[in-house]
GROMACS .gro file of C-alpha atoms in nm:
model
  179
    1MET     CA    1 -22.410   9.779  -1.109
    2ALA     CA    2 -22.512  10.084  -1.310
    3SER     CA    3 -22.162  10.219  -1.300
    4SER     CA    4 -22.015   9.890  -1.414
    5MET     CA    5 -22.235   9.891  -1.723
    6GLY     CA    6 -22.129  10.235  -1.838
    7GLY     CA    7 -21.934  10.188  -2.158
    8MET     CA    8 -22.054   9.831  -2.203
    9PHE     CA    9 -22.198   9.932  -2.537
   10PRO     CA   10 -22.039  10.177  -2.780
   11GLY     CA   11 -22.167  10.529  -2.730
   12GLN     CA   12 -22.350  10.450  -2.406
   13GLN     CA   13 -22.329  10.721  -2.145
   14PRO     CA   14 -22.293  10.626  -1.779
   15PRO     CA   15 -22.611  10.710  -1.589
   16GLY     CA   16 -22.624  11.061  -1.455
   17SER     CA   17 -22.317  11.184  -1.644
   18HIS     CA   18 -22.509  11.367  -1.917
   19PRO     CA   19 -22.876  11.427  -1.986
   20PRO     CA   20 -23.023  11.158  -2.208
   21THR     CA   21 -22.975  11.233  -2.574
   22VAL     CA   22 -23.200  11.155  -2.863
   23PRO     CA   23 -23.116  10.818  -3.021
   24GLY     CA   24 -22.884  10.885  -3.306
   25GLY     CA   25 -22.785  11.218  -3.163
   26PRO     CA   26 -22.430  11.350  -3.158
   27GLY     CA   27 -22.179  11.103  -3.022
   28GLN     CA   28 -22.435  10.827  -2.976
   29PRO     CA   29 -22.511  10.559  -3.232
   30GLY     CA   30 -22.875  10.510  -3.286
   31LEU     CA   31 -23.148  10.370  -3.497
   32LEU     CA   32 -23.148  10.671  -3.724
   33THR     CA   33 -22.775  10.714  -3.769
   34GLY     CA   34 -22.569  10.402  -3.735
   35PRO     CA   35 -22.193  10.372  -3.712
   36PRO     CA   36 -22.052  10.588  -3.990
   37GLY     CA   37 -21.809  10.321  -4.110
   38ASN     CA   38 -22.083  10.084  -4.222
   39ARG     CA   39 -22.335  10.312  -4.387
   40GLY     CA   40 -22.360  10.593  -4.635
   41ALA     CA   41 -22.379  10.955  -4.521
   42ASN     CA   42 -22.761  10.969  -4.515
   43SER     CA   43 -22.831  10.601  -4.454
   44THR     CA   44 -22.993  10.481  -4.134
   45LEU     CA   45 -23.020  10.141  -3.974
   46VAL     CA   46 -23.389  10.125  -4.065
   47ASP     CA   47 -23.316  10.224  -4.425
   48GLU     CA   48 -23.045   9.960  -4.447
   49LEU     CA   49 -23.278   9.694  -4.303
   50GLU     CA   50 -23.545   9.788  -4.554
   51ALA     CA   51 -23.298   9.789  -4.843
   52SER     CA   52 -23.155   9.450  -4.748
   53PHE     CA   53 -23.508   9.308  -4.717
   54GLU     CA   54 -23.594   9.438  -5.064
   55ALA     CA   55 -23.265   9.299  -5.198
   56CYS     CA   56 -23.364   8.952  -5.073
   57PHE     CA   57 -23.678   8.958  -5.285
   58ALA     CA   58 -23.510   9.129  -5.576
   59SER     CA   59 -23.248   8.855  -5.589
   60LEU     CA   60 -23.520   8.591  -5.605
   61VAL     CA   61 -23.709   8.752  -5.892
   62SER     CA   62 -23.416   8.908  -6.079
   63GLN     CA   63 -23.400   8.830  -6.451
   64ASP     CA   64 -23.029   8.759  -6.413
   65TYR     CA   65 -23.113   8.471  -6.183
   66VAL     CA   66 -23.414   8.355  -6.383
   67ASN     CA   67 -23.214   8.338  -6.707
   68GLY     CA   68 -22.898   8.214  -6.538
   69THR     CA   69 -22.803   7.852  -6.569
   70ASP     CA   70 -22.546   7.830  -6.293
   71GLN     CA   71 -22.748   7.721  -5.991
   72GLU     CA   72 -22.450   7.757  -5.757
   73GLU     CA   73 -22.409   8.124  -5.855
   74ILE     CA   74 -22.778   8.187  -5.794
   75ARG     CA   75 -22.765   8.014  -5.456
   76THR     CA   76 -22.455   8.210  -5.354
   77GLY     CA   77 -22.614   8.544  -5.449
   78VAL     CA   78 -22.936   8.468  -5.262
   79ASP     CA   79 -22.742   8.345  -4.958
   80GLN     CA   80 -22.540   8.668  -4.952
   81CYS     CA   81 -22.855   8.881  -4.965
   82ILE     CA   82 -23.017   8.682  -4.686
   83GLN     CA   83 -22.701   8.696  -4.475
   84LYS     CA   84 -22.682   9.075  -4.515
   85PHE     CA   85 -23.048   9.105  -4.411
   86LEU     CA   86 -22.987   8.887  -4.106
   87ASP     CA   87 -22.681   9.092  -4.009
   88VAL     CA   88 -22.873   9.420  -4.030
   89ALA     CA   89 -23.164   9.263  -3.839
   90ARG     CA   90 -22.922   9.163  -3.562
   91GLN     CA   91 -22.783   9.517  -3.552
   92THR     CA   92 -23.138   9.652  -3.523
   93GLU     CA   93 -23.217   9.406  -3.245
   94CYS     CA   94 -22.895   9.502  -3.070
   95PHE     CA   95 -22.992   9.868  -3.089
   96PHE     CA   96 -23.325   9.803  -2.921
   97LEU     CA   97 -23.166   9.580  -2.658
   98GLN     CA   98 -22.917   9.856  -2.581
   99LYS     CA   99 -23.200  10.106  -2.540
  100ARG     CA  100 -23.387   9.861  -2.319
  101LEU     CA  101 -23.076   9.817  -2.103
  102GLN     CA  102 -23.029  10.193  -2.075
  103LEU     CA  103 -23.393  10.232  -1.977
  104SER     CA  104 -23.368   9.958  -1.715
  105VAL     CA  105 -23.062  10.125  -1.563
  106GLN     CA  106 -23.191  10.482  -1.577
  107LYS     CA  107 -23.559  10.416  -1.497
  108PRO     CA  108 -23.610  10.077  -1.331
  109GLU     CA  109 -23.961  10.177  -1.220
  110GLN     CA  110 -24.064  10.210  -1.587
  111VAL     CA  111 -23.952   9.854  -1.655
  112GLU     CA  112 -24.149   9.732  -1.354
  113LYS     CA  113 -24.459   9.916  -1.480
  114GLU     CA  114 -24.420   9.754  -1.822
  115ASP     CA  115 -24.374   9.411  -1.664
  116ALA     CA  116 -24.684   9.460  -1.448
  117SER     CA  117 -24.881   9.572  -1.752
  118GLU     CA  118 -24.765   9.268  -1.951
  119LEU     CA  119 -24.865   9.038  -1.665
  120LYS     CA  120 -25.211   9.201  -1.644
  121ASN     CA  121 -25.258   9.157  -2.019
  122GLU     CA  122 -25.150   8.795  -1.996
  123LEU     CA  123 -25.394   8.733  -1.710
  124GLN     CA  124 -25.677   8.888  -1.912
  125ARG     CA  125 -25.588   8.678  -2.214
  126LYS     CA  126 -25.579   8.360  -2.005
  127GLU     CA  127 -25.906   8.450  -1.833
  128MET     CA  128 -26.071   8.491  -2.174
  129LEU     CA  129 -25.926   8.155  -2.280
  130ILE     CA  130 -26.065   7.991  -1.965
  131GLN     CA  131 -26.409   8.139  -2.032
  132LYS     CA  132 -26.395   8.013  -2.390
  133HIS     CA  133 -26.305   7.661  -2.271
  134LEU     CA  134 -26.576   7.670  -2.005
  135ALA     CA  135 -26.832   7.759  -2.272
  136LYS     CA  136 -26.716   7.467  -2.484
  137ILE     CA  137 -26.727   7.233  -2.184
  138HIS     CA  138 -27.080   7.348  -2.103
  139HIS     CA  139 -27.185   7.294  -2.466
  140TRP     CA  140 -27.045   6.939  -2.478
  141GLN     CA  141 -27.191   6.855  -2.137
  142GLN     CA  142 -27.529   6.960  -2.272
  143VAL     CA  143 -27.478   6.744  -2.583
  144LEU     CA  144 -27.383   6.444  -2.368
  145GLU     CA  145 -27.679   6.504  -2.139
  146ASP     CA  146 -27.913   6.514  -2.439
  147ILE     CA  147 -27.769   6.187  -2.565
  148ASN     CA  148 -27.807   6.024  -2.224
  149VAL     CA  149 -28.169   6.139  -2.200
  150GLN     CA  150 -28.244   5.987  -2.540
  151HIS     CA  151 -28.089   5.654  -2.442
  152LYS     CA  152 -28.269   5.642  -2.107
  153LYS     CA  153 -28.615   5.673  -2.260
  154PRO     CA  154 -28.796   5.350  -2.184
  155THR     CA  155 -28.866   5.159  -2.500
  156GLU     CA  156 -29.028   4.825  -2.518
  157LEU     CA  157 -28.725   4.619  -2.594
  158PRO     CA  158 -28.762   4.245  -2.590
  159GLN     CA  159 -28.559   4.068  -2.330
  160GLY     CA  160 -28.378   3.741  -2.368
  161PRO     CA  161 -28.095   3.581  -2.560
  162LEU     CA  162 -28.232   3.672  -2.904
  163ALA     CA  163 -28.344   4.025  -2.812
  164PHE     CA  164 -28.074   4.196  -3.020
  165LEU     CA  165 -28.163   3.994  -3.331
  166GLU     CA  166 -28.534   4.063  -3.286
  167GLN     CA  167 -28.467   4.436  -3.256
  168ALA     CA  168 -28.237   4.440  -3.559
  169SER     CA  169 -28.480   4.242  -3.774
  170ALA     CA  170 -28.762   4.475  -3.679
  171ASN     CA  171 -28.573   4.763  -3.842
  172LEU     CA  172 -28.524   4.576  -4.172
  173PRO     CA  173 -28.770   4.641  -4.456
  174ALA     CA  174 -29.004   4.359  -4.552
  175PRO     CA  175 -28.868   4.135  -4.826
  176MET     CA  176 -29.012   4.190  -5.169
  177LYS     CA  177 -29.183   3.899  -5.341
  178PRO     CA  178 -29.020   3.792  -5.666
  179ASN     CA  179 -29.244   3.816  -5.971
   0.00000   0.00000   0.00000
């Protein structure tokens, strides 16, 4: 499978053919030096992502757009800035996915270690969540128990068909005499 993936991505070396090169090194596109056709001589993928992100905000607060009256022109300009940002973000994501694929082909044990570490972290997080829920359950069980204890205290309640009315009237204040 490793040999079938060689050349799947531009600039990717087949495993074992050459020592791994630094991303963005000679003959290999990378995060620091993207394809020369798309960027300036000293521009990098990260710089382009940052610039397109800043352009998104600049287009929203630009005086040209604030003073402009043509809403369609404003919308088109903002849409273009956002689309450029999304395109560069996809290129950045693609770069990292390519590096992840290369790592999984060249060092599968490293990927397994990372997966095991992620699973351990997830188990710890879930264990903490369980403990938090158990503490809440214990708290509410205590509250319910306290309520039940209060209701079970024997009080001298009258029995009979009018018991509820007698109890309710006992809690009413005495009527005041009119002057």
